[in-house]
Amino acid sequence: MATKTTTKQQGWGRQRRHEALTGWMFLLPFVILFGLSFLAPILVSIRSSLFRMLPSGGGLYGGGGLVETFVGTANFEQVLQLPALWQGLGRVILFGLFQIPIMIGLALTLALLLDSAVVRRPTFFRLGFFLPFAIPGMVAALLWTYIYSPRLSPINQVLEPLGAGIDFFSPNMILFSMANMTTWTFAGYNMLIFLAALQAIPRELYEAARIDGASEWKIVTQIKIPMVAPAAMLAILLSIIGTIQLFNEPTVLATVNPWMGTSFTPMMLAYNAATGQAVPSGSGPASAVSIVMAVFAGVLAAGYALIQRRLTR
């Protein structure tokens, strides 16, 4: 009897190992792609941030050409002392403080409209609102640069005869111009996040509320909006990370506004440092800037998530 039990347990053990191996084999392609496309670049960037191209050999200027040299944390110490880094970070924080609430509010409003009975043919409108996100970021930035151009702007062609022309490229307006571009691109994407959360709400809750005499406004404010709070948290977290990574819009706008320089945002500083157009230059300082911004974005996202959880307890 004991022999039969042991044999049966061994059979179950082999079956479990076989199932586990099968599961890992199905998972292996994803693990490989994830490692190559996500983990490998991070590791390469961390390694690069610890090295710098320095002249080797003797002579007044080192001689012997440039050699990759291990410098430890020197790149981080240098970039953290750059006024341009902190000025750029201040700009993106200011940008996010007014852009993110506007975009999230617009996305939630669009999702509530599409989830209601007010809008007919919601599929058409859902596709229309999402379409700007499908346009490549650089193409969208070029499109809006044309719209903002003082000589070509169709907006100013309407406003100037009324004496209300707008200089979208002025230092006081440039952040608002970029915020409009970003909101136009990502409002539809965040709308889909909210819409998916709304459609997951059981319809029986709405029917029960209507039977109890609740108006449509109360259903929206007391059922729909509270129940999409987790989706709002996800959308805001993604928006915070995206704000720190702000690059396409200021890079394109800087081509027609030289006053913006090469370090208007931290990601512009990293790119121009990597291409030798900003000081310090080289892949080491550029990687250091990127890692510093990644850590800062992680701290902001974690801080927001912690505050949100405490407020919802």
PDB file of C-alpha atoms in Angstrom:
ATOM      1  CA  MET A   1       0.000   0.000   0.000  1.00  0.00           C
ATOM      2  CA  ALA A   2       2.828   2.357   0.877  1.00  0.00           C
ATOM      3  CA  THR A   3       4.532   1.474  -2.398  1.00  0.00           C
ATOM      4  CA  LYS A   4       1.413   2.430  -4.399  1.00  0.00           C
ATOM      5  CA  THR A   5       1.118   5.738  -2.520  1.00  0.00           C
ATOM      6  CA  THR A   6       4.771   6.566  -3.142  1.00  0.00           C
ATOM      7  CA  THR A   7       4.454   5.709  -6.833  1.00  0.00           C
ATOM      8  CA  LYS A   8       1.357   7.885  -7.147  1.00  0.00           C
ATOM      9  CA  GLN A   9       3.115  10.811  -5.421  1.00  0.00           C
ATOM     10  CA  GLN A  10       6.088  10.432  -7.745  1.00  0.00           C
ATOM     11  CA  GLY A  11       3.706  10.507 -10.718  1.00  0.00           C
ATOM     12  CA  TRP A  12       2.076  13.683  -9.437  1.00  0.00           C
ATOM     13  CA  GLY A  13       5.502  15.225  -8.915  1.00  0.00           C
ATOM     14  CA  ARG A  14       6.541  14.441 -12.493  1.00  0.00           C
ATOM     15  CA  GLN A  15       3.272  15.856 -13.795  1.00  0.00           C
ATOM     16  CA  ARG A  16       3.764  19.082 -11.844  1.00  0.00           C
ATOM     17  CA  ARG A  17       7.329  19.440 -13.119  1.00  0.00           C
ATOM     18  CA  HIS A  18       6.141  18.769 -16.660  1.00  0.00           C
ATOM     19  CA  GLU A  19       3.394  21.409 -16.342  1.00  0.00           C
ATOM     20  CA  ALA A  20       5.848  23.910 -14.855  1.00  0.00           C
ATOM     21  CA  LEU A  21       8.353  23.252 -17.649  1.00  0.00           C
ATOM     22  CA  THR A  22       5.612  23.649 -20.255  1.00  0.00           C
ATOM     23  CA  GLY A  23       4.546  26.948 -18.706  1.00  0.00           C
ATOM     24  CA  TRP A  24       8.116  28.267 -18.698  1.00  0.00           C
ATOM     25  CA  MET A  25       8.571  27.205 -22.327  1.00  0.00           C
ATOM     26  CA  PHE A  26       5.516  29.255 -23.308  1.00  0.00           C
ATOM     27  CA  LEU A  27       6.831  32.154 -21.224  1.00  0.00           C
ATOM     28  CA  LEU A  28      10.384  31.960 -22.587  1.00  0.00           C
ATOM     29  CA  PRO A  29       9.823  34.067 -25.775  1.00  0.00           C
ATOM     30  CA  PHE A  30       8.407  36.909 -23.663  1.00  0.00           C
ATOM     31  CA  VAL A  31      11.259  36.655 -21.139  1.00  0.00           C
ATOM     32  CA  ILE A  32      13.838  36.845 -23.935  1.00  0.00           C
ATOM     33  CA  LEU A  33      12.166  39.806 -25.639  1.00  0.00           C
ATOM     34  CA  PHE A  34      11.640  41.570 -22.305  1.00  0.00           C
ATOM     35  CA  GLY A  35      15.275  41.107 -21.400  1.00  0.00           C
ATOM     36  CA  LEU A  36      16.558  42.336 -24.768  1.00  0.00           C
ATOM     37  CA  SER A  37      14.216  45.297 -25.151  1.00  0.00           C
ATOM     38  CA  PHE A  38      13.898  46.445 -21.521  1.00  0.00           C
ATOM     39  CA  LEU A  39      16.472  45.063 -19.123  1.00  0.00           C
ATOM     40  CA  ALA A  40      19.480  45.106 -21.468  1.00  0.00           C
ATOM     41  CA  PRO A  41      19.219  48.855 -22.300  1.00  0.00           C
ATOM     42  CA  ILE A  42      18.917  49.672 -18.593  1.00  0.00           C
ATOM     43  CA  LEU A  43      22.024  47.663 -17.748  1.00  0.00           C
ATOM     44  CA  VAL A  44      23.935  49.220 -20.657  1.00  0.00           C
ATOM     45  CA  SER A  45      22.903  52.698 -19.513  1.00  0.00           C
ATOM     46  CA  ILE A  46      23.986  52.017 -15.926  1.00  0.00           C
ATOM     47  CA  ARG A  47      27.351  50.749 -17.133  1.00  0.00           C
ATOM     48  CA  SER A  48      27.787  53.724 -19.460  1.00  0.00           C
ATOM     49  CA  SER A  49      27.062  56.156 -16.620  1.00  0.00           C
ATOM     50  CA  LEU A  50      30.137  54.858 -14.767  1.00  0.00           C
ATOM     51  CA  PHE A  51      32.536  55.527 -17.661  1.00  0.00           C
ATOM     52  CA  ARG A  52      33.719  58.556 -19.593  1.00  0.00           C
ATOM     53  CA  MET A  53      35.801  59.094 -22.713  1.00  0.00           C
ATOM     54  CA  LEU A  54      39.085  60.656 -21.539  1.00  0.00           C
ATOM     55  CA  PRO A  55      42.354  61.405 -23.357  1.00  0.00           C
ATOM     56  CA  SER A  56      45.133  58.931 -22.761  1.00  0.00           C
ATOM     57  CA  GLY A  57      48.888  59.096 -23.020  1.00  0.00           C
ATOM     58  CA  GLY A  58      51.269  61.924 -22.209  1.00  0.00           C
ATOM     59  CA  GLY A  59      51.624  65.435 -23.562  1.00  0.00           C
ATOM     60  CA  LEU A  60      49.801  68.662 -22.871  1.00  0.00           C
ATOM     61  CA  TYR A  61      46.434  67.370 -24.115  1.00  0.00           C
ATOM     62  CA  GLY A  62      46.844  63.771 -23.085  1.00  0.00           C
ATOM     63  CA  GLY A  63      47.646  62.484 -26.559  1.00  0.00           C
ATOM     64  CA  GLY A  64      46.893  58.997 -27.745  1.00  0.00           C
ATOM     65  CA  GLY A  65      43.218  59.654 -28.457  1.00  0.00           C
ATOM     66  CA  LEU A  66      40.170  59.096 -26.282  1.00  0.00           C
ATOM     67  CA  VAL A  67      39.818  55.990 -24.154  1.00  0.00           C
ATOM     68  CA  GLU A  68      36.787  54.797 -22.205  1.00  0.00           C
ATOM     69  CA  THR A  69      37.771  55.205 -18.558  1.00  0.00           C
ATOM     70  CA  PHE A  70      35.994  54.128 -15.394  1.00  0.00           C
ATOM     71  CA  VAL A  71      35.132  57.219 -13.344  1.00  0.00           C
ATOM     72  CA  GLY A  72      32.721  55.794 -10.767  1.00  0.00           C
ATOM     73  CA  THR A  73      30.103  58.330  -9.683  1.00  0.00           C
ATOM     74  CA  ALA A  74      31.894  61.334 -11.239  1.00  0.00           C
ATOM     75  CA  ASN A  75      29.305  61.633 -14.019  1.00  0.00           C
ATOM     76  CA  PHE A  76      26.465  61.761 -11.484  1.00  0.00           C
ATOM     77  CA  GLU A  77      28.284  64.323  -9.365  1.00  0.00           C
ATOM     78  CA  GLN A  78      28.833  66.490 -12.427  1.00  0.00           C
ATOM     79  CA  VAL A  79      25.296  66.389 -13.809  1.00  0.00           C
ATOM     80  CA  LEU A  80      23.736  66.948 -10.363  1.00  0.00           C
ATOM     81  CA  GLN A  81      25.669  70.218 -10.149  1.00  0.00           C
ATOM     82  CA  LEU A  82      24.383  71.466 -13.507  1.00  0.00           C
ATOM     83  CA  PRO A  83      21.979  74.429 -13.175  1.00  0.00           C
ATOM     84  CA  ALA A  84      20.542  73.452 -16.589  1.00  0.00           C
ATOM     85  CA  LEU A  85      19.384  70.088 -15.206  1.00  0.00           C
ATOM     86  CA  TRP A  86      17.453  71.626 -12.327  1.00  0.00           C
ATOM     87  CA  GLN A  87      16.038  74.419 -14.479  1.00  0.00           C
ATOM     88  CA  GLY A  88      14.789  71.857 -16.987  1.00  0.00           C
ATOM     89  CA  LEU A  89      13.356  69.734 -14.186  1.00  0.00           C
ATOM     90  CA  GLY A  90      11.548  72.786 -12.825  1.00  0.00           C
ATOM     91  CA  ARG A  91      10.012  73.390 -16.240  1.00  0.00           C
ATOM     92  CA  VAL A  92       8.666  69.856 -16.599  1.00  0.00           C
ATOM     93  CA  ILE A  93       7.268  69.913 -13.046  1.00  0.00           C
ATOM     94  CA  LEU A  94       5.484  73.197 -13.773  1.00  0.00           C
ATOM     95  CA  PHE A  95       4.316  71.719 -17.073  1.00  0.00           C
ATOM     96  CA  GLY A  96       2.892  68.645 -15.332  1.00  0.00           C
ATOM     97  CA  LEU A  97       1.146  70.594 -12.570  1.00  0.00           C
ATOM     98  CA  PHE A  98      -1.315  72.156 -15.001  1.00  0.00           C
ATOM     99  CA  GLN A  99      -1.167  69.757 -17.969  1.00  0.00           C
ATOM    100  CA  ILE A 100      -1.892  66.479 -16.171  1.00  0.00           C
ATOM    101  CA  PRO A 101      -5.105  67.611 -14.376  1.00  0.00           C
ATOM    102  CA  ILE A 102      -6.477  69.137 -17.598  1.00  0.00           C
ATOM    103  CA  MET A 103      -5.703  66.033 -19.646  1.00  0.00           C
ATOM    104  CA  ILE A 104      -7.064  63.585 -17.049  1.00  0.00           C
ATOM    105  CA  GLY A 105     -10.224  65.673 -16.601  1.00  0.00           C
ATOM    106  CA  LEU A 106     -10.769  65.818 -20.368  1.00  0.00           C
ATOM    107  CA  ALA A 107     -10.154  62.083 -20.754  1.00  0.00           C
ATOM    108  CA  LEU A 108     -12.603  61.259 -17.968  1.00  0.00           C
ATOM    109  CA  THR A 109     -15.249  63.576 -19.446  1.00  0.00           C
ATOM    110  CA  LEU A 110     -14.915  61.968 -22.880  1.00  0.00           C
ATOM    111  CA  ALA A 111     -15.118  58.481 -21.366  1.00  0.00           C
ATOM    112  CA  LEU A 112     -18.272  59.372 -19.395  1.00  0.00           C
ATOM    113  CA  LEU A 113     -19.894  60.758 -22.532  1.00  0.00           C
ATOM    114  CA  LEU A 114     -19.085  57.649 -24.551  1.00  0.00           C
ATOM    115  CA  ASP A 115     -20.369  55.417 -21.747  1.00  0.00           C
ATOM    116  CA  SER A 116     -23.669  57.275 -21.594  1.00  0.00           C
ATOM    117  CA  ALA A 117     -26.686  57.087 -23.867  1.00  0.00           C
ATOM    118  CA  VAL A 118     -26.107  60.650 -25.053  1.00  0.00           C
ATOM    119  CA  VAL A 119     -23.583  59.772 -27.770  1.00  0.00           C
ATOM    120  CA  ARG A 120     -24.705  57.706 -30.725  1.00  0.00           C
ATOM    121  CA  ARG A 121     -22.164  55.651 -32.685  1.00  0.00           C
ATOM    122  CA  PRO A 122     -19.655  55.574 -29.800  1.00  0.00           C
ATOM    123  CA  THR A 123     -17.253  53.415 -31.839  1.00  0.00           C
ATOM    124  CA  PHE A 124     -16.751  56.241 -34.336  1.00  0.00           C
ATOM    125  CA  PHE A 125     -16.061  58.797 -31.623  1.00  0.00           C
ATOM    126  CA  ARG A 126     -13.859  56.395 -29.667  1.00  0.00           C
ATOM    127  CA  LEU A 127     -11.690  55.887 -32.742  1.00  0.00           C
ATOM    128  CA  GLY A 128     -11.663  59.614 -33.472  1.00  0.00           C
ATOM    129  CA  PHE A 129     -10.544  60.548 -29.957  1.00  0.00           C
ATOM    130  CA  PHE A 130      -7.844  57.853 -29.958  1.00  0.00           C
ATOM    131  CA  LEU A 131      -6.503  58.649 -33.438  1.00  0.00           C
ATOM    132  CA  PRO A 132      -4.082  61.446 -32.351  1.00  0.00           C
ATOM    133  CA  PHE A 133      -2.242  58.909 -30.181  1.00  0.00           C
ATOM    134  CA  ALA A 134      -1.608  56.770 -33.269  1.00  0.00           C
ATOM    135  CA  ILE A 135       0.253  59.634 -34.960  1.00  0.00           C
ATOM    136  CA  PRO A 136       4.042  59.456 -34.337  1.00  0.00           C
ATOM    137  CA  GLY A 137       5.147  61.968 -31.730  1.00  0.00           C
ATOM    138  CA  MET A 138       7.555  63.837 -33.995  1.00  0.00           C
ATOM    139  CA  VAL A 139       4.950  64.102 -36.751  1.00  0.00           C
ATOM    140  CA  ALA A 140       2.387  65.493 -34.289  1.00  0.00           C
ATOM    141  CA  ALA A 141       4.949  67.990 -32.972  1.00  0.00           C
ATOM    142  CA  LEU A 142       5.750  69.151 -36.504  1.00  0.00           C
ATOM    143  CA  LEU A 143       2.031  69.510 -37.240  1.00  0.00           C
ATOM    144  CA  TRP A 144       1.472  71.717 -34.207  1.00  0.00           C
ATOM    145  CA  THR A 145       4.624  73.721 -34.926  1.00  0.00           C
ATOM    146  CA  TYR A 146       3.079  74.609 -38.274  1.00  0.00           C
ATOM    147  CA  ILE A 147      -0.212  75.529 -36.588  1.00  0.00           C
ATOM    148  CA  TYR A 148       1.650  77.732 -34.098  1.00  0.00           C
ATOM    149  CA  SER A 149       3.882  79.410 -36.708  1.00  0.00           C
ATOM    150  CA  PRO A 150       3.217  83.199 -36.640  1.00  0.00           C
ATOM    151  CA  ARG A 151       3.112  83.533 -40.432  1.00  0.00           C
ATOM    152  CA  LEU A 152       1.222  80.315 -41.172  1.00  0.00           C
ATOM    153  CA  SER A 153      -0.951  79.798 -38.099  1.00  0.00           C
ATOM    154  CA  PRO A 154      -4.619  79.374 -39.095  1.00  0.00           C
ATOM    155  CA  ILE A 155      -5.498  80.332 -35.517  1.00  0.00           C
ATOM    156  CA  ASN A 156      -3.838  83.731 -35.775  1.00  0.00           C
ATOM    157  CA  GLN A 157      -5.317  84.291 -39.231  1.00  0.00           C
ATOM    158  CA  VAL A 158      -8.677  84.325 -37.464  1.00  0.00           C
ATOM    159  CA  LEU A 159      -7.597  86.152 -34.295  1.00  0.00           C
ATOM    160  CA  GLU A 160      -5.310  88.868 -35.699  1.00  0.00           C
ATOM    161  CA  PRO A 161      -8.074  90.770 -37.531  1.00  0.00           C
ATOM    162  CA  LEU A 162      -9.838  90.887 -34.164  1.00  0.00           C
ATOM    163  CA  GLY A 163      -6.703  92.253 -32.491  1.00  0.00           C
ATOM    164  CA  ALA A 164      -6.224  89.081 -30.417  1.00  0.00           C
ATOM    165  CA  GLY A 165      -3.217  87.416 -32.016  1.00  0.00           C
ATOM    166  CA  ILE A 166      -1.232  84.952 -29.877  1.00  0.00           C
ATOM    167  CA  ASP A 167       2.518  84.376 -29.972  1.00  0.00           C
ATOM    168  CA  PHE A 168       2.600  80.652 -29.233  1.00  0.00           C
ATOM    169  CA  PHE A 169       6.423  80.663 -29.283  1.00  0.00           C
ATOM    170  CA  SER A 170       6.985  83.337 -26.636  1.00  0.00           C
ATOM    171  CA  PRO A 171       8.755  82.302 -23.400  1.00  0.00           C
ATOM    172  CA  ASN A 172       5.547  82.932 -21.446  1.00  0.00           C
ATOM    173  CA  MET A 173       3.453  80.748 -23.777  1.00  0.00           C
ATOM    174  CA  ILE A 174       5.759  77.919 -24.779  1.00  0.00           C
ATOM    175  CA  LEU A 175       4.804  75.607 -21.896  1.00  0.00           C
ATOM    176  CA  PHE A 176       1.105  76.112 -22.637  1.00  0.00           C
ATOM    177  CA  SER A 177       1.763  75.385 -26.307  1.00  0.00           C
ATOM    178  CA  MET A 178       3.505  72.128 -25.412  1.00  0.00           C
ATOM    179  CA  ALA A 179       0.737  71.251 -22.945  1.00  0.00           C
ATOM    180  CA  ASN A 180      -1.846  71.640 -25.690  1.00  0.00           C
ATOM    181  CA  MET A 181       0.176  69.380 -28.001  1.00  0.00           C
ATOM    182  CA  THR A 182       0.573  66.703 -25.311  1.00  0.00           C
ATOM    183  CA  THR A 183      -3.074  66.838 -24.268  1.00  0.00           C
ATOM    184  CA  TRP A 184      -4.199  66.494 -27.888  1.00  0.00           C
ATOM    185  CA  THR A 185      -2.004  63.408 -28.256  1.00  0.00           C
ATOM    186  CA  PHE A 186      -2.680  61.547 -25.008  1.00  0.00           C
ATOM    187  CA  ALA A 187      -6.240  62.485 -23.979  1.00  0.00           C
ATOM    188  CA  GLY A 188      -7.678  59.750 -26.205  1.00  0.00           C
ATOM    189  CA  TYR A 189      -5.283  57.151 -24.807  1.00  0.00           C
ATOM    190  CA  ASN A 190      -6.272  57.948 -21.224  1.00  0.00           C
ATOM    191  CA  MET A 191      -9.913  58.030 -22.285  1.00  0.00           C
ATOM    192  CA  LEU A 192      -9.652  54.343 -23.241  1.00  0.00           C
ATOM    193  CA  ILE A 193      -8.299  53.541 -19.771  1.00  0.00           C
ATOM    194  CA  PHE A 194     -11.319  55.219 -18.166  1.00  0.00           C
ATOM    195  CA  LEU A 195     -13.741  53.737 -20.673  1.00  0.00           C
ATOM    196  CA  ALA A 196     -12.506  50.198 -19.982  1.00  0.00           C
ATOM    197  CA  ALA A 197     -13.002  50.790 -16.250  1.00  0.00           C
ATOM    198  CA  LEU A 198     -16.508  52.186 -16.810  1.00  0.00           C
ATOM    199  CA  GLN A 199     -17.588  49.264 -18.949  1.00  0.00           C
ATOM    200  CA  ALA A 200     -16.407  46.846 -16.242  1.00  0.00           C
ATOM    201  CA  ILE A 201     -18.920  48.298 -13.761  1.00  0.00           C
ATOM    202  CA  PRO A 202     -21.960  45.968 -13.393  1.00  0.00           C
ATOM    203  CA  ARG A 203     -24.996  47.548 -15.056  1.00  0.00           C
ATOM    204  CA  GLU A 204     -27.161  46.223 -12.223  1.00  0.00           C
ATOM    205  CA  LEU A 205     -25.758  48.986 -10.021  1.00  0.00           C
ATOM    206  CA  TYR A 206     -27.185  51.622 -12.354  1.00  0.00           C
ATOM    207  CA  GLU A 207     -30.580  49.908 -12.469  1.00  0.00           C
ATOM    208  CA  ALA A 208     -30.703  49.617  -8.674  1.00  0.00           C
ATOM    209  CA  ALA A 209     -29.779  53.287  -8.310  1.00  0.00           C
ATOM    210  CA  ARG A 210     -32.502  54.344 -10.764  1.00  0.00           C
ATOM    211  CA  ILE A 211     -35.071  52.260  -8.903  1.00  0.00           C
ATOM    212  CA  ASP A 212     -34.053  54.087  -5.699  1.00  0.00           C
ATOM    213  CA  GLY A 213     -34.700  57.378  -7.484  1.00  0.00           C
ATOM    214  CA  ALA A 214     -31.135  58.427  -8.276  1.00  0.00           C
ATOM    215  CA  SER A 215     -30.714  60.881 -11.129  1.00  0.00           C
ATOM    216  CA  GLU A 216     -28.203  60.343 -13.927  1.00  0.00           C
ATOM    217  CA  TRP A 217     -26.004  63.034 -12.378  1.00  0.00           C
ATOM    218  CA  LYS A 218     -25.914  61.158  -9.064  1.00  0.00           C
ATOM    219  CA  ILE A 219     -25.120  57.918 -10.870  1.00  0.00           C
ATOM    220  CA  VAL A 220     -22.155  59.624 -12.514  1.00  0.00           C
ATOM    221  CA  THR A 221     -20.852  61.365  -9.399  1.00  0.00           C
ATOM    222  CA  GLN A 222     -21.590  58.670  -6.797  1.00  0.00           C
ATOM    223  CA  ILE A 223     -21.109  55.428  -8.753  1.00  0.00           C
ATOM    224  CA  LYS A 224     -19.128  55.898 -11.956  1.00  0.00           C
ATOM    225  CA  ILE A 225     -16.447  58.358 -10.876  1.00  0.00           C
ATOM    226  CA  PRO A 226     -15.667  56.666  -7.511  1.00  0.00           C
ATOM    227  CA  MET A 227     -15.418  53.259  -9.182  1.00  0.00           C
ATOM    228  CA  VAL A 228     -12.916  54.435 -11.812  1.00  0.00           C
ATOM    229  CA  ALA A 229     -10.541  55.766  -9.136  1.00  0.00           C
ATOM    230  CA  PRO A 230      -8.025  52.898  -9.720  1.00  0.00           C
ATOM    231  CA  ALA A 231      -8.024  53.711 -13.444  1.00  0.00           C
ATOM    232  CA  ALA A 232      -7.434  57.378 -12.628  1.00  0.00           C
ATOM    233  CA  MET A 233      -4.476  56.403 -10.468  1.00  0.00           C
ATOM    234  CA  LEU A 234      -2.976  54.390 -13.340  1.00  0.00           C
ATOM    235  CA  ALA A 235      -3.521  57.224 -15.822  1.00  0.00           C
ATOM    236  CA  ILE A 236      -1.940  59.799 -13.504  1.00  0.00           C
ATOM    237  CA  LEU A 237       1.057  57.562 -12.780  1.00  0.00           C
ATOM    238  CA  LEU A 238       1.675  57.070 -16.502  1.00  0.00           C
ATOM    239  CA  SER A 239       1.274  60.806 -17.060  1.00  0.00           C
ATOM    240  CA  ILE A 240       3.818  61.640 -14.345  1.00  0.00           C
ATOM    241  CA  ILE A 241       6.365  59.307 -15.919  1.00  0.00           C
ATOM    242  CA  GLY A 242       5.600  60.683 -19.394  1.00  0.00           C
ATOM    243  CA  THR A 243       6.011  64.269 -18.177  1.00  0.00           C
ATOM    244  CA  ILE A 244       9.504  63.585 -16.854  1.00  0.00           C
ATOM    245  CA  GLN A 245      10.319  62.079 -20.267  1.00  0.00           C
ATOM    246  CA  LEU A 246       9.071  65.142 -22.181  1.00  0.00           C
ATOM    247  CA  PHE A 247      11.198  65.267 -25.332  1.00  0.00           C
ATOM    248  CA  ASN A 248       9.442  65.318 -28.728  1.00  0.00           C
ATOM    249  CA  GLU A 249       7.551  68.577 -28.331  1.00  0.00           C
ATOM    250  CA  PRO A 250      10.365  70.772 -26.934  1.00  0.00           C
ATOM    251  CA  THR A 251      12.907  69.273 -29.348  1.00  0.00           C
ATOM    252  CA  VAL A 252      10.820  70.163 -32.402  1.00  0.00           C
ATOM    253  CA  LEU A 253       9.858  73.582 -31.035  1.00  0.00           C
ATOM    254  CA  ALA A 254      13.528  74.341 -30.288  1.00  0.00           C
ATOM    255  CA  THR A 255      14.316  74.086 -34.018  1.00  0.00           C
ATOM    256  CA  VAL A 256      12.283  77.260 -34.623  1.00  0.00           C
ATOM    257  CA  ASN A 257      12.970  78.843 -31.228  1.00  0.00           C
ATOM    258  CA  PRO A 258      16.752  78.962 -30.676  1.00  0.00           C
ATOM    259  CA  TRP A 259      16.232  80.727 -27.342  1.00  0.00           C
ATOM    260  CA  MET A 260      15.088  77.381 -25.869  1.00  0.00           C
ATOM    261  CA  GLY A 261      18.668  76.086 -26.072  1.00  0.00           C
ATOM    262  CA  THR A 262      19.760  72.465 -25.830  1.00  0.00           C
ATOM    263  CA  SER A 263      18.649  71.766 -22.264  1.00  0.00           C
ATOM    264  CA  PHE A 264      15.087  73.051 -22.061  1.00  0.00           C
ATOM    265  CA  THR A 265      14.033  69.700 -20.547  1.00  0.00           C
ATOM    266  CA  PRO A 266      16.208  67.036 -18.878  1.00  0.00           C
ATOM    267  CA  MET A 267      15.660  64.586 -21.743  1.00  0.00           C
ATOM    268  CA  MET A 268      16.791  67.222 -24.242  1.00  0.00           C
ATOM    269  CA  LEU A 269      19.914  67.689 -22.123  1.00  0.00           C
ATOM    270  CA  ALA A 270      20.566  63.934 -22.142  1.00  0.00           C
ATOM    271  CA  TYR A 271      20.116  63.667 -25.909  1.00  0.00           C
ATOM    272  CA  ASN A 272      22.262  66.676 -26.730  1.00  0.00           C
ATOM    273  CA  ALA A 273      24.945  65.534 -24.287  1.00  0.00           C
ATOM    274  CA  ALA A 274      25.040  62.151 -26.028  1.00  0.00           C
ATOM    275  CA  THR A 275      25.408  63.816 -29.448  1.00  0.00           C
ATOM    276  CA  GLY A 276      28.040  66.310 -28.263  1.00  0.00           C
ATOM    277  CA  GLN A 277      25.797  69.382 -28.537  1.00  0.00           C
ATOM    278  CA  ALA A 278      25.663  70.088 -24.804  1.00  0.00           C
ATOM    279  CA  VAL A 279      28.181  70.263 -21.972  1.00  0.00           C
ATOM    280  CA  PRO A 280      29.090  67.867 -20.454  1.00  0.00           C
ATOM    281  CA  SER A 281      29.112  65.724 -23.565  1.00  0.00           C
ATOM    282  CA  GLY A 282      29.451  62.011 -24.034  1.00  0.00           C
ATOM    283  CA  SER A 283      27.438  58.878 -23.425  1.00  0.00           C
ATOM    284  CA  GLY A 284      28.523  58.755 -19.761  1.00  0.00           C
ATOM    285  CA  PRO A 285      27.004  62.095 -18.670  1.00  0.00           C
ATOM    286  CA  ALA A 286      23.985  61.485 -20.917  1.00  0.00           C
ATOM    287  CA  SER A 287      23.330  58.123 -19.252  1.00  0.00           C
ATOM    288  CA  ALA A 288      23.777  59.733 -15.841  1.00  0.00           C
ATOM    289  CA  VAL A 289      21.105  62.335 -16.656  1.00  0.00           C
ATOM    290  CA  SER A 290      18.739  59.602 -17.856  1.00  0.00           C
ATOM    291  CA  ILE A 291      19.219  57.529 -14.716  1.00  0.00           C
ATOM    292  CA  VAL A 292      18.749  60.535 -12.445  1.00  0.00           C
ATOM    293  CA  MET A 293      15.484  61.343 -14.220  1.00  0.00           C
ATOM    294  CA  ALA A 294      14.346  57.714 -14.050  1.00  0.00           C
ATOM    295  CA  VAL A 295      14.939  57.689 -10.293  1.00  0.00           C
ATOM    296  CA  PHE A 296      13.155  61.022  -9.911  1.00  0.00           C
ATOM    297  CA  ALA A 297      10.162  59.773 -11.930  1.00  0.00           C
ATOM    298  CA  GLY A 298      10.043  56.624  -9.802  1.00  0.00           C
ATOM    299  CA  VAL A 299      10.095  58.649  -6.591  1.00  0.00           C
ATOM    300  CA  LEU A 300       7.300  60.915  -7.834  1.00  0.00           C
ATOM    301  CA  ALA A 301       5.176  57.964  -8.960  1.00  0.00           C
ATOM    302  CA  ALA A 302       5.740  56.074  -5.698  1.00  0.00           C
ATOM    303  CA  GLY A 303       4.984  59.197  -3.651  1.00  0.00           C
ATOM    304  CA  TYR A 304       1.746  59.800  -5.530  1.00  0.00           C
ATOM    305  CA  ALA A 305       0.697  56.152  -5.162  1.00  0.00           C
ATOM    306  CA  LEU A 306       1.386  56.251  -1.406  1.00  0.00           C
ATOM    307  CA  ILE A 307      -0.574  59.465  -0.903  1.00  0.00           C
ATOM    308  CA  GLN A 308      -3.449  58.133  -3.011  1.00  0.00           C
ATOM    309  CA  ARG A 309      -3.685  54.933  -0.969  1.00  0.00           C
ATOM    310  CA  ARG A 310      -3.721  56.841   2.305  1.00  0.00           C
ATOM    311  CA  LEU A 311      -6.459  59.158   1.065  1.00  0.00           C
ATOM    312  CA  THR A 312      -8.643  56.249  -0.096  1.00  0.00           C
ATOM    313  CA  ARG A 313      -8.439  54.278   3.170  1.00  0.00           C
TER     314      ARG A 313
END
